[in-house]
Amino acid sequence: MKKLTFATISLIATLAISASGQVKPGVTESNHAASIGPSATRVGVLGARPKTNSDNVVNASNAQPRAIPDLSLENRIVTTPSSSATAVSFAAVPRAAIAIGLTQVYRVGVGDVLDIQLPDNPGNQSTLFTVLEGGLLDYPLAGDPVSVGGLTTAEVAAHLRERIKVLESPAVVVNVRDYASHSVTITGFVGAPGLKILRREAVPLYVLLSEAMPFSEAARATIIRQGRPPVDVDLAESNALPTLVVPGDVIKVSGMPPAPTEFFFVGGEINSPGQKPYHSGLTLTQAILASGGCSKNAGIRVRLSRQRADRRLVTSEYNLSNIQRGEIPDPALQIGDRLEISAAQ
């Protein structure tokens, strides 16, 4: 195939841009975006770099994550042209490998601005293109829109090389100029709450917290992910901070829960005797479980002592076996109750 001159390529690109409704020579990107609406903006103007969101961008390429069972990444959600969310199975890949891999890769999505360069054929046209709804990229030299949602920049470049027919074996280099498609939300005890943009498929929690600037009284972070139970992370435990955060997560940072002001007391053959926090509705068997359960020397008898209005104690005895078999009700405790687990006879 005869190689075209750059002048011919520039003419083809200009005609293609004009015919597709993109920015024409002499028209600023802001005026064009205003005329066709923000969702239809496709091309940036060379020299008028779009405003970056670097202040809210989190990069974790060198982070060492730790995956935890409650936040498994075996069904990572990525954007594809055919649907807004498609599950990608990693069932055959070790969990640790998945975790590390996701912190070192980025798959483009809707709203990302790509910088597409042809090193062997530089020109004066804009190299900035926005990924449109459905994960489509409208790149003039490629003809019809190219499906790029969920691909890495290297994969996007490979697709474009196959689609560009006006050049013979073109070199194509693709980078993300502005990140927009991967976001998480952080709220609570932080100095910089709100939407945070990620530059990877997953980042460790501590990377995100460094961007959000937690207050000194911040003690816990709750990670909320659709389809999974919330996960509480103690910020004082360093081995929990590498917990992975993925796009779509909501992180709520909170302080220490208020200290309990109401108690019951437990002793005898119990694994964790002493003063225990009381809450409304607490039953005898629940209190035993909250105290570590009965010791190996425990019997089936429990004495419950309760203070009357005249400050005298009234003691009742219960058979744990009868309660467990449902033969008698599991008695509700009151504030200040005293439990004593008897030893086996």
Short mmCIF file of C-alpha atoms in Angstrom, two decimals:
data_model
loop_
_atom_site.label_atom_id
_atom_site.label_comp_id
_atom_site.label_asym_id
_atom_site.label_seq_id
_atom_site.Cartn_x
_atom_site.Cartn_y
_atom_site.Cartn_z
CA MET A 1 0.00 0.00 0.00
CA LYS A 2 1.38 3.43 -0.94
CA LYS A 3 2.11 5.57 2.10
CA LEU A 4 0.14 8.80 2.19
CA THR A 5 1.75 12.17 2.76
CA PHE A 6 1.06 14.03 5.99
CA ALA A 7 -0.79 16.78 4.08
CA THR A 8 -3.23 14.18 2.74
CA ILE A 9 -3.67 12.66 6.20
CA SER A 10 -4.37 16.08 7.71
CA LEU A 11 -6.97 16.79 5.04
CA ILE A 12 -8.69 13.44 5.64
CA ALA A 13 -8.72 14.03 9.40
CA THR A 14 -10.13 17.56 9.01
CA LEU A 15 -12.91 16.35 6.71
CA ALA A 16 -13.72 13.48 9.04
CA ILE A 17 -13.93 15.77 12.07
CA SER A 18 -16.14 18.26 10.25
CA ALA A 19 -18.46 15.54 8.94
CA SER A 20 -18.83 13.86 12.36
CA GLY A 21 -19.83 17.03 14.18
CA GLN A 22 -16.59 17.40 16.16
CA VAL A 23 -14.56 20.55 16.67
CA LYS A 24 -13.67 22.29 13.42
CA PRO A 25 -10.55 24.40 12.90
CA GLY A 26 -10.94 27.82 14.52
CA VAL A 27 -13.71 26.69 16.93
CA THR A 28 -12.79 26.56 20.61
CA GLU A 29 -13.59 23.48 22.62
CA SER A 30 -15.62 25.42 25.17
CA ASN A 31 -17.86 27.03 22.50
CA HIS A 32 -18.33 23.71 20.76
CA ALA A 33 -19.18 21.92 24.01
CA ALA A 34 -21.73 24.61 24.84
CA SER A 35 -23.41 24.23 21.46
CA ILE A 36 -23.77 20.44 21.49
CA GLY A 37 -23.95 19.67 25.21
CA PRO A 38 -21.35 18.23 27.60
CA SER A 39 -22.14 14.61 26.85
CA ALA A 40 -21.29 15.05 23.20
CA THR A 41 -17.89 16.73 23.64
CA ARG A 42 -15.40 14.55 21.82
CA VAL A 43 -12.22 16.43 20.97
CA GLY A 44 -10.06 18.76 23.01
CA VAL A 45 -8.26 21.70 21.39
CA LEU A 46 -4.50 21.38 21.16
CA GLY A 47 -2.91 23.79 23.62
CA ALA A 48 -6.15 24.16 25.61
CA ARG A 49 -5.63 21.22 27.94
CA PRO A 50 -8.85 20.28 29.79
CA LYS A 51 -8.88 21.04 33.47
CA THR A 52 -7.42 18.09 35.32
CA ASN A 53 -8.80 16.54 38.44
CA SER A 54 -5.36 15.76 39.86
CA ASP A 55 -6.36 17.21 43.23
CA ASN A 56 -8.76 14.31 43.67
CA VAL A 57 -6.84 11.60 41.83
CA VAL A 58 -5.52 8.59 43.70
CA ASN A 59 -2.59 6.63 42.24
CA ALA A 60 -1.56 3.33 43.79
CA SER A 61 0.80 1.83 41.24
CA ASN A 62 3.44 1.03 43.85
CA ALA A 63 1.13 0.14 46.73
CA GLN A 64 1.12 -3.35 48.21
CA PRO A 65 -2.53 -4.28 48.88
CA ARG A 66 -4.04 -6.87 51.17
CA ALA A 67 -7.33 -8.40 50.05
CA ILE A 68 -9.79 -9.56 52.71
CA PRO A 69 -12.56 -12.18 52.27
CA ASP A 70 -15.48 -9.78 52.76
CA LEU A 71 -14.23 -7.59 49.92
CA SER A 72 -13.19 -10.28 47.44
CA LEU A 73 -12.39 -9.07 43.95
CA GLU A 74 -13.42 -12.20 42.07
CA ASN A 75 -16.22 -10.32 40.31
CA ARG A 76 -14.63 -7.00 39.42
CA ILE A 77 -17.11 -4.80 37.51
CA VAL A 78 -15.82 -3.08 34.39
CA THR A 79 -17.54 -0.92 31.78
CA THR A 80 -18.12 -2.34 28.33
CA PRO A 81 -19.80 -0.87 25.25
CA SER A 82 -22.64 -3.37 25.28
CA SER A 83 -23.66 -2.84 28.88
CA SER A 84 -22.90 -0.48 31.73
CA ALA A 85 -21.56 -3.22 33.98
CA THR A 86 -20.36 -6.70 33.12
CA ALA A 87 -18.87 -9.13 35.63
CA VAL A 88 -15.41 -10.38 34.81
CA SER A 89 -14.59 -13.73 36.38
CA PHE A 90 -11.26 -14.22 38.13
CA ALA A 91 -12.24 -17.53 39.71
CA ALA A 92 -9.20 -19.35 38.32
CA VAL A 93 -6.74 -16.66 39.45
CA PRO A 94 -5.28 -16.63 42.99
CA ARG A 95 -6.79 -13.88 45.13
CA ALA A 96 -3.40 -12.29 45.91
CA ALA A 97 -2.54 -12.11 42.21
CA ILE A 98 -5.89 -10.44 41.49
CA ALA A 99 -5.31 -7.88 44.23
CA ILE A 100 -1.82 -6.94 43.07
CA GLY A 101 -2.86 -6.90 39.41
CA LEU A 102 -5.76 -4.52 39.97
CA THR A 103 -3.50 -1.95 41.62
CA GLN A 104 -1.23 -1.90 38.56
CA VAL A 105 -3.73 -1.61 35.72
CA TYR A 106 -6.33 0.90 34.54
CA ARG A 107 -9.19 0.16 32.15
CA VAL A 108 -10.65 3.21 30.47
CA GLY A 109 -14.28 4.16 30.86
CA VAL A 110 -16.86 6.80 30.02
CA GLY A 111 -15.59 10.33 30.57
CA ASP A 112 -11.88 9.53 30.45
CA VAL A 113 -9.90 11.80 28.11
CA LEU A 114 -7.36 9.90 26.01
CA ASP A 115 -4.26 11.42 24.44
CA ILE A 116 -3.77 9.57 21.14
CA GLN A 117 -0.43 10.21 19.44
CA LEU A 118 0.90 9.09 16.04
CA PRO A 119 4.66 9.54 16.61
CA ASP A 120 5.56 8.94 12.96
CA ASN A 121 2.84 11.28 11.67
CA PRO A 122 2.58 14.33 13.96
CA GLY A 123 0.09 17.02 13.02
CA ASN A 124 -1.66 20.14 14.24
CA GLN A 125 -4.98 18.49 15.06
CA SER A 126 -6.01 17.84 18.65
CA THR A 127 -4.87 14.54 20.09
CA LEU A 128 -7.40 14.55 22.94
CA PHE A 129 -10.52 12.40 22.68
CA THR A 130 -13.17 11.68 25.30
CA VAL A 131 -14.60 8.19 25.81
CA LEU A 132 -18.31 8.55 25.06
CA GLU A 133 -21.40 6.86 26.47
CA GLY A 134 -21.32 3.13 25.87
CA GLY A 135 -17.53 3.11 26.01
CA LEU A 136 -17.13 4.36 22.43
CA LEU A 137 -14.22 6.37 21.06
CA ASP A 138 -14.90 8.54 17.99
CA TYR A 139 -11.45 8.72 16.41
CA PRO A 140 -11.61 10.12 12.85
CA LEU A 141 -8.82 8.04 11.29
CA ALA A 142 -10.42 4.83 12.59
CA GLY A 143 -13.70 5.29 10.70
CA ASP A 144 -16.66 4.16 12.78
CA PRO A 145 -16.55 4.64 16.57
CA VAL A 146 -14.25 2.17 18.31
CA SER A 147 -15.36 0.19 21.36
CA VAL A 148 -12.75 0.88 24.08
CA GLY A 149 -14.66 0.67 27.39
CA GLY A 150 -12.93 -1.74 29.75
CA LEU A 151 -9.66 -1.81 27.77
CA THR A 152 -6.20 -0.74 28.87
CA THR A 153 -4.46 2.03 26.94
CA ALA A 154 -2.20 -0.58 25.31
CA GLU A 155 -5.28 -2.50 24.12
CA VAL A 156 -6.86 0.72 22.83
CA ALA A 157 -3.69 1.45 20.84
CA ALA A 158 -3.74 -2.05 19.35
CA HIS A 159 -7.37 -1.64 18.26
CA LEU A 160 -6.64 1.71 16.64
CA ARG A 161 -3.66 0.30 14.75
CA GLU A 162 -5.98 -2.29 13.24
CA ARG A 163 -8.69 0.25 12.39
CA ILE A 164 -6.54 2.99 10.82
CA LYS A 165 -6.45 2.19 7.10
CA VAL A 166 -5.10 5.47 5.71
CA LEU A 167 -1.66 4.72 7.14
CA GLU A 168 0.53 1.69 6.65
CA SER A 169 1.36 -0.01 9.98
CA PRO A 170 0.96 3.19 12.01
CA ALA A 171 2.59 3.60 15.41
CA VAL A 172 -0.08 4.56 17.94
CA VAL A 173 0.58 5.66 21.51
CA VAL A 174 -2.38 6.09 23.88
CA ASN A 175 -2.30 7.60 27.36
CA VAL A 176 -5.01 8.79 29.74
CA ARG A 177 -4.84 12.59 29.96
CA ASP A 178 -7.75 13.03 32.40
CA TYR A 179 -9.22 10.31 34.62
CA ALA A 180 -12.97 10.42 35.22
CA SER A 181 -14.60 6.98 35.07
CA HIS A 182 -13.27 5.41 38.29
CA SER A 183 -14.52 7.09 41.45
CA VAL A 184 -15.24 6.43 45.11
CA THR A 185 -16.95 8.58 47.72
CA ILE A 186 -15.59 9.27 51.19
CA THR A 187 -17.52 10.96 53.98
CA GLY A 188 -17.35 11.50 57.71
CA PHE A 189 -14.37 12.49 59.83
CA VAL A 190 -12.13 13.74 57.01
CA GLY A 191 -10.93 17.17 55.97
CA ALA A 192 -11.46 16.59 52.24
CA PRO A 193 -14.66 14.55 51.78
CA GLY A 194 -16.44 13.87 48.50
CA LEU A 195 -15.74 12.15 45.22
CA LYS A 196 -12.24 10.81 44.65
CA ILE A 197 -10.99 9.71 41.23
CA LEU A 198 -8.84 6.58 41.00
CA ARG A 199 -6.06 5.92 38.50
CA ARG A 200 -6.12 2.17 39.01
CA GLU A 201 -8.73 -0.57 39.14
CA ALA A 202 -8.19 -0.77 42.91
CA VAL A 203 -6.20 1.12 45.55
CA PRO A 204 -5.43 0.36 49.20
CA LEU A 205 -7.55 2.16 51.76
CA TYR A 206 -4.57 4.03 53.24
CA VAL A 207 -3.87 5.68 49.88
CA LEU A 208 -7.41 7.03 49.75
CA LEU A 209 -7.28 8.18 53.37
CA SER A 210 -4.09 10.14 52.68
CA GLU A 211 -6.02 12.09 50.04
CA ALA A 212 -9.04 12.63 52.31
CA MET A 213 -7.00 13.79 55.35
CA PRO A 214 -8.74 12.08 58.32
CA PHE A 215 -9.30 14.07 61.49
CA SER A 216 -7.33 13.15 64.59
CA GLU A 217 -10.44 11.62 66.15
CA ALA A 218 -11.06 9.32 63.16
CA ALA A 219 -10.97 5.73 64.42
CA ARG A 220 -12.91 3.52 61.99
CA ALA A 221 -13.71 3.30 58.30
CA THR A 222 -16.72 1.44 56.93
CA ILE A 223 -16.44 0.28 53.31
CA ILE A 224 -19.83 -0.08 51.62
CA ARG A 225 -19.92 -1.96 48.33
CA GLN A 226 -23.01 -2.90 46.35
CA GLY A 227 -23.91 -6.55 46.74
CA ARG A 228 -21.62 -7.14 49.73
CA PRO A 229 -22.01 -6.62 53.48
CA PRO A 230 -20.28 -3.52 54.88
CA VAL A 231 -16.75 -4.01 56.20
CA ASP A 232 -15.50 -2.13 59.27
CA VAL A 233 -11.81 -1.30 59.42
CA ASP A 234 -10.08 -0.25 62.63
CA LEU A 235 -7.73 2.56 61.58
CA ALA A 236 -5.45 1.76 64.51
CA GLU A 237 -4.68 -1.66 63.01
CA SER A 238 -1.96 -1.19 60.40
CA ASN A 239 -2.54 -4.63 58.87
CA ALA A 240 -6.10 -3.61 57.92
CA LEU A 241 -5.21 -0.38 56.11
CA PRO A 242 -4.11 -2.10 52.85
CA THR A 243 -7.71 -3.30 52.40
CA LEU A 244 -8.58 -2.69 48.75
CA VAL A 245 -11.04 -0.04 47.61
CA VAL A 246 -12.55 -0.29 44.11
CA PRO A 247 -14.61 2.13 41.98
CA GLY A 248 -18.14 2.61 43.28
CA ASP A 249 -17.24 2.06 46.92
CA VAL A 250 -18.48 4.42 49.62
CA ILE A 251 -16.18 4.90 52.62
CA LYS A 252 -17.56 6.36 55.83
CA VAL A 253 -14.94 7.45 58.37
CA SER A 254 -16.15 7.68 61.96
CA GLY A 255 -14.81 8.24 65.45
CA MET A 256 -14.81 5.89 68.39
CA PRO A 257 -18.29 4.75 69.46
CA PRO A 258 -19.46 6.32 72.72
CA ALA A 259 -18.45 4.41 75.81
CA PRO A 260 -21.30 2.39 77.30
CA THR A 261 -22.88 3.77 80.44
CA GLU A 262 -24.98 0.74 81.34
CA PHE A 263 -23.55 -2.63 82.39
CA PHE A 264 -24.24 -6.14 83.64
CA PHE A 265 -21.78 -8.35 85.51
CA VAL A 266 -20.77 -11.96 84.97
CA GLY A 267 -18.57 -14.36 86.91
CA GLY A 268 -18.01 -18.00 87.74
CA GLU A 269 -17.16 -20.51 85.01
CA ILE A 270 -17.06 -18.00 82.16
CA ASN A 271 -14.22 -17.33 79.73
CA SER A 272 -14.29 -13.54 80.09
CA PRO A 273 -15.70 -12.52 83.46
CA GLY A 274 -16.25 -8.98 84.64
CA GLN A 275 -18.26 -5.87 83.81
CA LYS A 276 -19.94 -5.99 80.38
CA PRO A 277 -21.87 -3.34 78.41
CA TYR A 278 -25.63 -3.72 78.54
CA HIS A 279 -28.13 -2.96 75.78
CA SER A 280 -31.89 -3.16 75.70
CA GLY A 281 -33.25 -6.60 74.85
CA LEU A 282 -30.15 -8.51 75.97
CA THR A 283 -30.97 -12.07 77.07
CA LEU A 284 -29.17 -14.44 79.42
CA THR A 285 -27.70 -16.66 76.71
CA GLN A 286 -26.66 -13.62 74.66
CA ALA A 287 -24.86 -12.25 77.71
CA ILE A 288 -22.98 -15.52 78.13
CA LEU A 289 -21.89 -15.51 74.47
CA ALA A 290 -20.84 -11.85 74.74
CA SER A 291 -18.64 -12.87 77.68
CA GLY A 292 -16.72 -15.47 75.71
CA GLY A 293 -18.97 -18.42 76.50
CA CYS A 294 -18.86 -20.87 79.35
CA SER A 295 -15.54 -22.37 80.40
CA LYS A 296 -14.79 -26.07 79.99
CA ASN A 297 -15.54 -26.62 83.68
CA ALA A 298 -18.98 -24.97 83.53
CA GLY A 299 -22.14 -26.73 84.56
CA ILE A 300 -25.69 -26.10 83.37
CA ARG A 301 -26.80 -23.87 86.25
CA VAL A 302 -26.79 -20.08 86.12
CA ARG A 303 -27.69 -17.82 89.01
CA LEU A 304 -29.12 -14.42 88.13
CA SER A 305 -29.13 -11.83 90.92
CA ARG A 306 -31.12 -8.60 90.50
CA GLN A 307 -31.27 -5.60 92.79
CA ARG A 308 -34.69 -4.56 94.04
CA ALA A 309 -35.82 -1.02 94.73
CA ASP A 310 -34.77 -1.46 98.38
CA ARG A 311 -31.28 -2.41 97.08
CA ARG A 312 -31.64 -6.03 98.19
CA LEU A 313 -30.70 -8.78 95.73
CA VAL A 314 -33.20 -11.32 94.51
CA THR A 315 -31.63 -14.46 93.03
CA SER A 316 -33.14 -16.80 90.46
CA GLU A 317 -31.59 -19.97 89.04
CA TYR A 318 -31.84 -21.15 85.45
CA ASN A 319 -30.98 -24.37 83.67
CA LEU A 320 -29.07 -23.61 80.46
CA SER A 321 -30.03 -26.96 78.93
CA ASN A 322 -33.73 -26.21 79.38
CA ILE A 323 -33.30 -22.78 77.76
CA GLN A 324 -31.37 -24.21 74.81
CA ARG A 325 -34.00 -26.89 74.22
CA GLY A 326 -36.73 -24.22 74.23
CA GLU A 327 -38.44 -25.68 77.28
CA ILE A 328 -38.29 -22.34 79.13
CA PRO A 329 -37.90 -18.77 77.80
CA ASP A 330 -34.49 -17.15 77.53
CA PRO A 331 -34.85 -14.49 80.26
CA ALA A 332 -34.21 -10.85 79.43
CA LEU A 333 -31.59 -9.09 81.51
CA GLN A 334 -31.82 -5.71 83.17
CA ILE A 335 -29.21 -3.06 83.86
CA GLY A 336 -26.96 -4.10 86.74
CA ASP A 337 -27.88 -7.83 86.69
CA ARG A 338 -25.29 -10.27 88.06
CA LEU A 339 -24.73 -13.66 86.45
CA GLU A 340 -22.77 -16.52 87.98
CA ILE A 341 -22.09 -19.67 85.96
CA SER A 342 -21.86 -22.73 88.20
CA ALA A 343 -19.19 -25.39 87.93
CA ALA A 344 -20.02 -28.88 86.74
CA GLN A 345 -21.07 -31.25 89.55
#
